[in-house]
CSV table of C-alpha atoms in Angstrom, one decimal:
chain,number,residue,atom,x,y,z
A,1188,MET,CA,-13.8,0.1,2.7
A,1189,GLU,CA,-10.3,-0.8,3.8
A,1190,GLU,CA,-7.2,-1.3,1.0
A,1191,SER,CA,-3.8,-2.4,2.7
A,1192,ASN,CA,-2.8,1.6,4.2
A,1193,GLN,CA,-5.8,3.7,3.2
A,1194,VAL,CA,-9.5,3.9,3.9
A,1195,THR,CA,-12.2,4.7,1.5
A,1196,PHE,CA,-15.5,6.4,2.4
A,1197,SER,CA,-18.4,6.3,0.7
A,1198,CYS,CA,-21.7,8.4,0.0
A,1199,LEU,CA,-24.7,7.7,-1.8
A,1200,ALA,CA,-27.7,10.2,-3.0
A,1201,ASN,CA,-30.7,8.6,-4.7
A,1202,ASP,CA,-34.0,10.0,-6.3
A,1203,PHE,CA,-32.9,13.6,-6.2
A,1204,VAL,CA,-34.3,16.5,-8.4
A,1205,PRO,CA,-33.1,18.7,-9.9
A,1206,ASN,CA,-29.7,17.7,-10.9
A,1207,ILE,CA,-27.6,20.5,-9.4
A,1208,PHE,CA,-25.7,19.1,-6.5
A,1209,GLU,CA,-22.7,19.2,-4.4
A,1210,PHE,CA,-21.1,16.7,-2.1
A,1211,LYS,CA,-18.9,18.1,1.0
A,1212,TRP,CA,-16.8,16.0,3.4
A,1213,LEU,CA,-15.8,16.7,7.2
A,1214,LYS,CA,-13.7,15.1,9.5
A,1215,ASN,CA,-14.4,15.7,13.2
A,1216,GLY,CA,-16.4,18.7,12.1
A,1217,LYS,CA,-13.6,20.0,9.8
A,1218,VAL,CA,-14.0,20.2,6.0
A,1219,VAL,CA,-11.7,18.1,4.1
A,1220,LYS,CA,-10.1,20.5,1.6
A,1221,ASN,CA,-7.5,18.1,-0.3
A,1222,ALA,CA,-9.6,17.6,-3.4
A,1223,SER,CA,-7.4,15.0,-4.8
A,1224,LEU,CA,-8.7,12.7,-1.5
A,1225,GLU,CA,-12.0,12.6,-3.0
A,1226,PHE,CA,-14.1,12.1,-6.5
A,1227,THR,CA,-17.5,12.4,-7.2
A,1228,THR,CA,-19.2,10.3,-9.8
A,1229,PRO,CA,-21.4,11.7,-12.7
A,1230,SER,CA,-24.9,12.2,-12.0
A,1231,THR,CA,-27.0,8.9,-13.1
A,1232,ALA,CA,-30.4,9.9,-14.1
A,1233,VAL,CA,-33.5,7.0,-14.0
A,1234,SER,CA,-37.0,7.6,-15.6
A,1235,SER,CA,-40.3,6.9,-13.3
A,1236,ASP,CA,-43.7,7.5,-13.2
A,1237,ASP,CA,-42.8,10.6,-11.0
A,1238,GLY,CA,-40.5,11.9,-14.1
A,1239,THR,CA,-36.5,11.7,-14.0
A,1240,ARG,CA,-34.6,11.1,-11.2
A,1241,PHE,CA,-31.1,11.3,-10.4
A,1242,SER,CA,-28.3,9.0,-8.4
A,1243,ALA,CA,-24.6,10.1,-7.4
A,1244,ALA,CA,-22.1,9.0,-5.0
A,1245,SER,CA,-18.9,10.6,-3.9
A,1246,PHE,CA,-15.6,8.9,-2.2
A,1247,LEU,CA,-13.2,10.0,0.1
A,1248,THR,CA,-9.9,8.0,0.6
A,1249,LEU,CA,-7.7,8.5,3.5
A,1250,PRO,CA,-4.4,7.4,4.8
A,1251,LYS,CA,-5.3,4.7,7.6
A,1252,GLU,CA,-2.7,6.6,9.9
A,1253,THR,CA,-4.7,9.7,10.0
A,1254,LEU,CA,-7.8,7.6,11.3
A,1255,VAL,CA,-8.3,6.5,15.0
A,1256,ASP,CA,-11.2,4.9,16.2
A,1257,ASP,CA,-14.2,7.1,16.8
A,1258,THR,CA,-13.0,9.8,14.1
A,1259,ARG,CA,-16.6,11.3,13.1
A,1260,MET,CA,-17.0,11.6,9.4
A,1261,THR,CA,-20.0,13.7,7.8
A,1262,CYS,CA,-21.0,13.7,4.4
A,1263,GLU,CA,-22.9,16.5,3.1
A,1264,PHE,CA,-25.1,16.6,0.4
A,1265,SER,CA,-26.3,20.0,-0.8
A,1266,LEU,CA,-29.5,20.6,-3.4
A,1267,GLN,CA,-30.1,23.2,-5.2
A,1268,ARG,CA,-33.9,24.3,-5.6
A,1269,GLY,CA,-34.1,27.5,-7.2
A,1270,ALA,CA,-33.2,30.2,-4.9
A,1271,LYS,CA,-33.1,27.9,-2.2
A,1272,LYS,CA,-30.1,25.1,-1.0
A,1273,GLN,CA,-31.7,22.0,1.0
A,1274,GLN,CA,-29.0,20.4,2.6
A,1275,VAL,CA,-29.2,16.9,4.3
A,1276,GLU,CA,-26.0,14.9,6.1
A,1277,SER,CA,-24.9,11.4,6.9
A,1278,VAL,CA,-22.4,11.0,10.0
A,1279,LEU,CA,-20.6,8.0,10.8
A,1280,GLU,CA,-18.0,7.1,13.4
A,1281,TYR,CA,-14.9,5.1,12.1
A,1282,ARG,CA,-14.1,1.9,14.0
A,1283,THR,CA,-11.2,-0.5,12.7
A,1284,ARG,CA,-12.8,-3.4,11.4
A,1285,GLU,CA,-11.8,-7.2,11.8
A,1286,CYS,CA,-14.0,-8.4,9.2
A,1287,SER,CA,-14.9,-7.4,5.8
A,1288,THR,CA,-18.5,-5.9,4.9
A,1289,GLN,CA,-17.9,-6.9,1.4
A,1290,GLU,CA,-17.8,-10.8,2.1
A,1291,GLY,CA,-18.1,-13.0,-1.0
A,1292,PHE,CA,-17.2,-10.3,-3.3
A,1293,ASP,CA,-13.5,-10.0,-4.5
A,1294,MET,CA,-12.1,-7.1,-6.7
A,1295,LYS,CA,-8.4,-7.2,-8.4
A,1296,ILE,CA,-6.5,-5.3,-10.7
A,1297,ILE,CA,-4.2,-7.1,-13.2
A,1298,PRO,CA,-1.6,-4.7,-14.9
A,1299,PRO,CA,-0.1,-5.0,-18.1
A,1300,SER,CA,3.1,-7.1,-18.7
A,1301,TRP,CA,6.3,-4.9,-18.7
A,1302,GLU,CA,6.7,-6.8,-22.4
A,1303,ASP,CA,3.6,-5.3,-23.7
A,1304,LEU,CA,4.6,-1.8,-22.1
A,1305,LEU,CA,8.1,-1.5,-22.9
A,1306,LEU,CA,8.5,-3.5,-25.9
A,1307,LYS,CA,5.0,-3.5,-27.8
A,1308,ARG,CA,4.0,0.1,-26.7
A,1309,ASN,CA,0.5,-1.4,-26.1
A,1310,GLY,CA,-1.0,-3.3,-23.3
A,1311,GLU,CA,-4.1,-4.1,-21.3
A,1312,VAL,CA,-5.0,-3.6,-17.7
A,1313,ARG,CA,-7.6,-6.1,-16.2
A,1314,CYS,CA,-10.5,-5.9,-13.5
A,1315,GLU,CA,-11.3,-9.1,-12.7
A,1316,VAL,CA,-14.1,-9.0,-10.2
A,1317,THR,CA,-15.4,-12.2,-8.4
A,1318,PHE,CA,-19.3,-12.7,-7.3
A,1319,PRO,CA,-20.5,-14.7,-4.3
A,1320,LYS,CA,-22.5,-16.9,-6.8
A,1321,ALA,CA,-23.0,-17.0,-10.2
A,1322,SER,CA,-26.5,-15.8,-9.9
A,1323,LEU,CA,-25.3,-12.3,-9.2
A,1324,VAL,CA,-23.5,-12.2,-12.6
A,1325,SER,CA,-24.9,-10.8,-15.9
A,1326,ARG,CA,-23.9,-8.3,-18.5
A,1327,GLU,CA,-26.4,-5.9,-16.6
A,1328,VAL,CA,-24.3,-5.5,-13.5
A,1329,ASN,CA,-23.2,-2.0,-12.8
A,1330,LEU,CA,-19.3,-2.7,-13.1
A,1331,SER,CA,-17.3,-0.1,-15.4
A,1332,TRP,CA,-13.8,1.1,-16.0
A,1333,ARG,CA,-13.8,4.9,-15.3
A,1334,ASP,CA,-11.5,7.8,-16.2
A,1335,GLU,CA,-10.3,10.8,-13.9
A,1336,LYS,CA,-13.5,12.7,-14.3
A,1337,MET,CA,-15.3,9.4,-13.9
A,1338,GLY,CA,-16.4,8.9,-17.7
A,1339,VAL,CA,-17.1,5.5,-18.3
A,1340,LEU,CA,-14.6,3.6,-20.4
A,1341,MET,CA,-15.7,0.0,-20.6
A,1342,THR,CA,-18.7,-1.7,-19.1
A,1343,PRO,CA,-19.5,-5.6,-19.7
A,1344,THR,CA,-21.7,-5.3,-22.5
A,1345,ASP,CA,-18.5,-3.8,-24.7
A,1346,PRO,CA,-16.8,-5.9,-26.8
A,1347,GLY,CA,-13.7,-7.9,-25.0
A,1348,ALA,CA,-15.9,-8.0,-21.6
A,1349,GLN,CA,-15.5,-11.9,-20.6
A,1350,ILE,CA,-18.3,-14.0,-18.1
A,1351,ASN,CA,-17.1,-17.0,-16.8
A,1352,GLY,CA,-19.1,-18.4,-14.2
A,1353,LYS,CA,-18.8,-16.2,-10.9
A,1354,ARG,CA,-16.4,-14.0,-12.6
A,1355,ILE,CA,-16.4,-10.8,-14.8
A,1356,ILE,CA,-13.3,-9.9,-16.7
A,1357,LEU,CA,-13.1,-6.3,-17.7
A,1358,PRO,CA,-9.7,-6.1,-20.0
A,1359,LEU,CA,-8.7,-2.1,-21.0
A,1360,ASP,CA,-6.5,-1.1,-23.2
A,1361,ILE,CA,-3.4,1.1,-22.3
A,1362,THR,CA,-0.6,2.6,-24.0
A,1363,PHE,CA,2.9,3.3,-23.1
A,1364,GLU,CA,2.3,6.8,-23.2
A,1365,GLU,CA,-0.8,7.2,-21.0
A,1366,TRP,CA,0.6,4.9,-18.4
A,1367,ASN,CA,4.0,6.9,-18.4
A,1368,SER,CA,2.0,10.1,-18.0
A,1369,GLY,CA,0.5,8.9,-15.1
A,1370,VAL,CA,-3.2,8.4,-15.8
A,1371,ARG,CA,-5.6,7.0,-13.5
A,1372,ARG,CA,-8.3,4.5,-14.6
A,1373,THR,CA,-10.8,3.1,-11.6
A,1374,CYS,CA,-12.6,-0.1,-11.6
A,1375,LEU,CA,-16.1,0.8,-9.8
A,1376,LEU,CA,-18.7,-2.3,-9.1
A,1377,ASP,CA,-21.9,-0.7,-7.5
A,1378,HIS,CA,-24.6,-3.7,-6.6
A,1379,GLY,CA,-27.4,-4.0,-4.4
A,1380,GLU,CA,-25.7,-7.0,-2.7
A,1381,LEU,CA,-22.9,-4.4,-1.5
A,1382,LEU,CA,-23.2,-2.4,1.1
A,1383,GLU,CA,-21.1,-0.1,-0.5
A,1384,PRO,CA,-19.3,0.3,-4.1
A,1385,LEU,CA,-16.1,-1.3,-4.1
A,1386,LYS,CA,-13.5,0.0,-6.4
A,1387,ARG,CA,-10.0,-0.4,-7.2
A,1388,VAL,CA,-7.3,2.2,-8.9
A,1389,TYR,CA,-4.7,1.4,-11.1
A,1390,GLU,CA,-2.1,4.4,-12.2
A,1391,ARG,CA,1.6,4.5,-12.2
A,1392,LYS,CA,2.6,5.8,-8.5
A,1393,ASP,CA,5.5,8.0,-9.5
A,1394,VAL,CA,5.8,9.8,-12.8
A,1395,VAL,CA,9.4,9.9,-13.7
A,1396,LYS,CA,11.4,13.0,-14.4
A,1397,SER,CA,14.9,11.8,-14.9
A,1398,LEU,CA,15.8,8.7,-16.5
A,1399,LYS,CA,19.0,6.4,-15.8
A,1400,PRO,CA,20.3,3.9,-18.4
A,1401,PRO,CA,21.1,0.9,-17.2
A,1402,SER,CA,24.6,-0.9,-17.6
A,1403,ILE,CA,24.9,-4.4,-18.8
A,1404,PHE,CA,26.8,-7.0,-17.9
A,1405,MET,CA,27.2,-10.8,-19.3
A,1406,LEU,CA,28.7,-13.0,-16.5
A,1407,PRO,CA,30.6,-16.2,-17.7
A,1408,PRO,CA,28.5,-19.0,-18.5
A,1409,LEU,CA,28.1,-21.8,-15.4
A,1410,LYS,CA,28.2,-25.3,-17.3
A,1411,GLN,CA,25.6,-27.6,-15.0
A,1412,THR,CA,27.7,-30.9,-16.9
A,1413,ARG,CA,25.2,-33.2,-14.6
A,1414,GLU,CA,22.2,-31.4,-15.7
A,1415,GLY,CA,23.3,-30.9,-19.3
A,1416,VAL,CA,22.8,-27.3,-19.7
A,1417,VAL,CA,24.5,-24.3,-19.6
A,1418,THR,CA,23.2,-21.2,-17.7
A,1419,LEU,CA,23.7,-17.7,-19.4
A,1420,THR,CA,23.6,-14.7,-17.0
A,1421,CYS,CA,22.7,-11.1,-18.0
A,1422,TYR,CA,23.4,-8.6,-15.1
A,1423,ILE,CA,21.7,-5.4,-15.5
A,1424,LYS,CA,22.7,-2.5,-12.9
A,1425,ASP,CA,22.3,1.0,-12.1
A,1426,PHE,CA,19.3,1.9,-14.0
A,1427,TYR,CA,16.1,4.2,-12.8
A,1428,PRO,CA,13.1,3.7,-12.9
A,1429,LYS,CA,12.7,0.3,-11.9
A,1430,GLU,CA,10.5,-0.8,-14.6
A,1431,LEU,CA,12.3,-3.2,-17.6
A,1432,TYR,CA,11.6,-6.1,-19.6
A,1433,VAL,CA,14.5,-8.8,-20.9
A,1434,SER,CA,14.5,-10.9,-23.5
A,1435,TRP,CA,17.0,-12.9,-25.1
A,1436,LEU,CA,18.2,-13.8,-28.8
A,1437,ILE,CA,20.0,-16.8,-30.2
A,1438,ASP,CA,21.7,-16.1,-33.7
A,1439,ASP,CA,19.2,-12.9,-33.9
A,1440,LYS,CA,16.1,-15.2,-33.5
A,1441,ASP,CA,13.7,-15.3,-30.1
A,1442,ALA,CA,15.2,-17.8,-27.6
A,1443,THR,CA,12.7,-20.7,-27.4
A,1444,HIS,CA,14.7,-22.2,-24.1
A,1445,ASP,CA,13.3,-21.0,-20.7
A,1446,PHE,CA,14.8,-18.0,-19.3
A,1447,ARG,CA,13.9,-16.1,-16.0
A,1448,THR,CA,14.4,-12.2,-15.0
A,1449,THR,CA,14.7,-11.4,-11.4
A,1450,GLY,CA,12.2,-8.4,-10.1
A,1451,SER,CA,14.2,-5.0,-10.1
A,1452,MET,CA,16.0,-4.7,-6.6
A,1453,GLU,CA,16.6,-1.4,-5.2
A,1454,ALA,CA,20.7,-0.6,-4.8
A,1455,ASN,CA,22.3,2.9,-4.1
A,1456,GLY,CA,19.2,4.7,-5.0
A,1457,ALA,CA,19.0,2.7,-8.3
A,1458,PHE,CA,18.0,-0.5,-9.2
A,1459,GLU,CA,19.5,-3.9,-10.5
A,1460,ALA,CA,18.0,-7.1,-11.8
A,1461,TYR,CA,19.5,-10.6,-13.2
A,1462,SER,CA,18.3,-12.4,-16.4
A,1463,ARG,CA,19.2,-16.0,-16.8
A,1464,LEU,CA,19.1,-18.2,-20.0
A,1465,SER,CA,19.9,-22.0,-19.8
A,1466,VAL,CA,20.5,-24.0,-23.1
A,1467,PRO,CA,21.5,-27.5,-23.7
A,1468,LEU,CA,25.3,-28.2,-23.3
A,1469,SER,CA,25.3,-29.8,-26.9
A,1470,GLU,CA,23.6,-26.5,-28.3
A,1471,TRP,CA,26.5,-24.5,-26.3
A,1472,ASP,CA,29.1,-26.3,-27.9
A,1473,VAL,CA,28.1,-25.2,-31.6
A,1474,PRO,CA,30.9,-22.7,-32.7
A,1475,GLU,CA,30.2,-19.2,-32.9
A,1476,ARG,CA,26.8,-19.2,-32.0
A,1477,ALA,CA,25.7,-15.9,-30.4
A,1478,TYR,CA,23.6,-15.4,-27.7
A,1479,SER,CA,22.2,-11.7,-26.9
A,1480,CYS,CA,20.3,-10.3,-24.1
A,1481,LEU,CA,18.0,-7.7,-24.9
A,1482,VAL,CA,17.0,-4.9,-22.1
A,1483,HIS,CA,13.9,-2.9,-22.9
A,1484,HIS,CA,14.0,0.0,-20.9
A,1485,GLU,CA,12.2,3.6,-21.1
A,1486,SER,CA,15.6,5.3,-20.7
A,1487,VAL,CA,16.2,3.8,-24.5
A,1488,GLU,CA,13.9,5.3,-28.1
A,1489,GLN,CA,11.1,3.5,-28.8
A,1490,ASN,CA,11.7,0.1,-30.9
A,1491,LYS,CA,15.2,-0.3,-29.8
A,1492,SER,CA,17.4,-2.0,-26.9
A,1493,TYR,CA,20.2,-2.2,-24.9
A,1494,VAL,CA,22.3,-5.7,-26.1
A,1495,ARG,CA,24.8,-7.5,-25.2
A,1496,SER,CA,26.3,-10.9,-26.4
A,1497,ILE,CA,28.3,-13.8,-25.5
A,1498,THR,CA,29.7,-17.0,-27.6
A,1499,GLN,CA,31.6,-19.9,-26.9
A,1500,ASN,CA,34.7,-18.0,-27.6
A,1501,SER,CA,34.1,-14.8,-25.8
A,1502,PRO,CA,36.3,-13.9,-22.7
A,1503,GLN,CA,35.5,-15.6,-19.8
A,1504,GLN,CA,36.3,-12.8,-17.2
A,1505,THR,CA,34.1,-9.9,-15.9
A,1506,THR,CA,35.7,-7.2,-13.8
A,1507,MET,CA,33.2,-5.9,-11.4
A,1508,VAL,CA,33.6,-5.0,-7.6
A,1509,ASN,CA,31.4,-4.5,-4.7
A,1510,LEU,CA,28.5,-6.8,-6.2
A,1511,ASN,CA,25.8,-6.8,-3.3
A,1512,MET,CA,24.0,-9.9,-4.1
A,1513,ARG,CA,20.3,-9.5,-3.0
A,1514,ILE,CA,17.5,-12.3,-3.0
A,1515,SER,CA,14.3,-11.0,-4.7
A,1516,ASP,CA,11.0,-12.4,-3.9
A,1517,ARG,CA,9.5,-11.4,-7.2
A,1518,CYS,CA,11.3,-13.9,-9.4
A,1519,LYS,CA,9.2,-14.9,-12.5
A,1520,ALA,CA,9.1,-16.7,-15.7
A,1521,GLN,CA,8.7,-14.5,-18.3
């Protein structure tokens, strides 16, 4: 299974006893020793007329650049039977695929919003799975959110799970503290119509050890007389890491007008962003009305934010030099 710059191999073992086993991966005959590249699911017990039998799976993820065509990958499965160890292996040769063997199935992870994580300190990460046809969808589907030890956190039978036609959605709660510490959450689908289980991982890629608070400037307002609006711009610069959320207040109340914040753009080892609020020209002409830009960033204490304000009578000059403007393709409506 190929995901952007990574390739994931899976190895399934079914109907074995006793429940004492081990998976081992080899690349061109050499053991893959980096444990962070692989994980093994807990065994699942299935009762039958012959007694209880077990199933388990192991996954190995490798950077695509470490693989070439005809790379020989081996999965060894060892089963302890008393004093004897029984071992079987499965071998395949890696080939670059031009088509997907998961045709008709799609899994994507929707991360929590920065408003939820940085402002509310609680959010949800969603696993959305689309099936080829609605008849394959049910609450008994083997779909789950799992933790670092592959313990089950949520399934379609739990409260909050949603089924809509050909789609199942699992929204999993996550706190700021969990996200900030780099917890790993895996969405895993094992289905009879799949050649191999489908999985996606959600985690903070880099746990930040040093924080840099932003510098914030309110730029001079831009009057657009023809459109009858005034655009206020909040320039946020020199912050690290890149995640932030911007909100606006009008006289200490949440702004009801549209505002947009760019994605964070890298500049000189830190990041910068812009947030723009558009207000009717008639409203801007009201004397002493204050417009405030609130920046929420993990460098500030919980329940606090960085604030810059402007009024109609504020000085209309902002001193800055060497401004390096870049266009971000991640502009989004807040």
